[in-house]
Amino acid sequence: YSARTSLSPKALEQSLFDLFEEEFGRPLSSSELASLQEWTSRYDNAVLVRALKEASMYKKLNFAYIQRILSEWQKKGLIGPEDKGGNG
């Protein structure tokens, strides 16, 4: 994903949507797109990619499972409630 670091935030967000669709093997539904849009406002893209990879690893490609991963990481203190990261 290092090649994507030079992309604008909007392009990074679009590539994240593309990554989710590629991993799911289908276009995302409108409710899935809304969830992903909400997550991108709350979490850094790298966090979302890690959650997607974990869900994929366990063959649990659904948004409810990914939401549980994010919630568990928050409970364990691995990510903050607004882990948006930024540049520093």
mmCIF file of C-alpha atoms in Angstrom:
data_model
loop_
_atom_site.group_PDB
_atom_site.id
_atom_site.type_symbol
_atom_site.label_atom_id
_atom_site.label_comp_id
_atom_site.label_asym_id
_atom_site.label_seq_id
_atom_site.Cartn_x
_atom_site.Cartn_y
_atom_site.Cartn_z
ATOM 1 C CA TYR A 1 0.000 0.000 0.000
ATOM 2 C CA SER A 2 2.983 2.302 0.024
ATOM 3 C CA ALA A 3 2.267 3.297 -3.574
ATOM 4 C CA ARG A 4 -1.043 4.749 -2.401
ATOM 5 C CA THR A 5 0.493 7.086 0.184
ATOM 6 C CA SER A 6 1.040 9.814 -2.414
ATOM 7 C CA LEU A 7 -2.640 9.894 -3.376
ATOM 8 C CA SER A 8 -4.941 12.664 -2.221
ATOM 9 C CA PRO A 9 -7.304 11.899 0.690
ATOM 10 C CA LYS A 10 -10.223 11.624 -1.760
ATOM 11 C CA ALA A 11 -8.263 9.201 -3.959
ATOM 12 C CA LEU A 12 -7.227 7.197 -0.895
ATOM 13 C CA GLU A 13 -10.857 6.997 0.172
ATOM 14 C CA GLN A 14 -11.879 5.835 -3.310
ATOM 15 C CA SER A 15 -9.123 3.224 -3.356
ATOM 16 C CA LEU A 16 -10.374 2.009 0.028
ATOM 17 C CA PHE A 17 -13.881 1.574 -1.391
ATOM 18 C CA ASP A 18 -12.372 -0.266 -4.357
ATOM 19 C CA LEU A 19 -10.358 -2.482 -2.010
ATOM 20 C CA PHE A 20 -13.475 -3.442 -0.041
ATOM 21 C CA GLU A 21 -15.380 -4.238 -3.256
ATOM 22 C CA GLU A 22 -12.456 -6.269 -4.566
ATOM 23 C CA GLU A 23 -12.178 -8.232 -1.321
ATOM 24 C CA PHE A 24 -15.949 -8.823 -1.158
ATOM 25 C CA GLY A 25 -15.970 -9.822 -4.843
ATOM 26 C CA ARG A 26 -19.027 -7.682 -5.573
ATOM 27 C CA PRO A 27 -20.234 -4.098 -5.536
ATOM 28 C CA LEU A 28 -21.057 -2.834 -2.058
ATOM 29 C CA SER A 29 -24.696 -2.200 -1.153
ATOM 30 C CA SER A 30 -25.884 1.297 -0.307
ATOM 31 C CA SER A 31 -25.961 0.467 3.419
ATOM 32 C CA GLU A 32 -22.421 -0.968 3.219
ATOM 33 C CA LEU A 33 -21.253 2.173 1.418
ATOM 34 C CA ALA A 34 -22.836 4.288 4.164
ATOM 35 C CA SER A 35 -21.085 2.230 6.869
ATOM 36 C CA LEU A 36 -17.755 2.496 5.090
ATOM 37 C CA GLN A 37 -18.237 6.251 4.668
ATOM 38 C CA GLU A 38 -18.902 6.556 8.416
ATOM 39 C CA TRP A 39 -15.833 4.468 9.252
ATOM 40 C CA THR A 40 -13.601 6.615 7.017
ATOM 41 C CA SER A 41 -14.680 9.666 9.007
ATOM 42 C CA ARG A 42 -13.845 7.917 12.305
ATOM 43 C CA TYR A 43 -10.809 5.737 11.535
ATOM 44 C CA ASP A 44 -7.609 5.978 9.592
ATOM 45 C CA ASN A 45 -7.689 4.052 6.305
ATOM 46 C CA ALA A 46 -4.862 1.807 7.522
ATOM 47 C CA VAL A 47 -7.043 0.694 10.461
ATOM 48 C CA LEU A 48 -9.881 -0.151 8.080
ATOM 49 C CA VAL A 49 -7.561 -2.093 5.778
ATOM 50 C CA ARG A 50 -6.274 -4.110 8.765
ATOM 51 C CA ALA A 51 -9.846 -4.862 9.873
ATOM 52 C CA LEU A 52 -10.780 -5.927 6.331
ATOM 53 C CA LYS A 53 -7.731 -8.206 6.147
ATOM 54 C CA GLU A 54 -8.582 -9.794 9.489
ATOM 55 C CA ALA A 55 -12.189 -10.419 8.405
ATOM 56 C CA SER A 56 -10.954 -11.864 5.115
ATOM 57 C CA MET A 57 -8.466 -14.110 6.896
ATOM 58 C CA TYR A 58 -11.330 -15.667 8.878
ATOM 59 C CA LYS A 59 -13.591 -15.742 5.798
ATOM 60 C CA LYS A 60 -16.071 -13.443 7.575
ATOM 61 C CA LEU A 61 -16.577 -10.830 4.889
ATOM 62 C CA ASN A 62 -19.497 -8.894 6.248
ATOM 63 C CA PHE A 63 -19.769 -5.432 7.688
ATOM 64 C CA ALA A 64 -21.176 -6.564 11.037
ATOM 65 C CA TYR A 65 -18.054 -8.679 11.620
ATOM 66 C CA ILE A 66 -15.756 -5.815 10.614
ATOM 67 C CA GLN A 67 -17.662 -3.508 12.988
ATOM 68 C CA ARG A 68 -17.104 -6.031 15.794
ATOM 69 C CA ILE A 69 -13.375 -6.091 15.000
ATOM 70 C CA LEU A 70 -13.222 -2.289 15.216
ATOM 71 C CA SER A 71 -15.228 -2.290 18.469
ATOM 72 C CA GLU A 72 -12.983 -4.958 20.012
ATOM 73 C CA TRP A 73 -9.856 -3.052 19.031
ATOM 74 C CA GLN A 74 -11.324 0.051 20.680
ATOM 75 C CA LYS A 75 -12.196 -1.878 23.868
ATOM 76 C CA LYS A 76 -8.664 -3.267 24.038
ATOM 77 C CA GLY A 77 -7.197 0.195 23.508
ATOM 78 C CA LEU A 78 -5.559 -0.758 20.220
ATOM 79 C CA ILE A 79 -7.288 2.145 18.477
ATOM 80 C CA GLY A 80 -8.962 5.234 19.869
ATOM 81 C CA PRO A 81 -12.610 6.073 19.362
ATOM 82 C CA GLU A 82 -11.548 8.615 16.738
ATOM 83 C CA ASP A 83 -8.365 6.981 15.425
ATOM 84 C CA LYS A 84 -8.140 9.218 12.390
ATOM 85 C CA GLY A 85 -4.366 9.461 12.564
ATOM 86 C CA GLY A 86 -3.648 12.352 10.222
ATOM 87 C CA ASN A 87 -0.121 13.337 9.283
ATOM 88 C CA GLY A 88 1.514 13.103 12.679
#
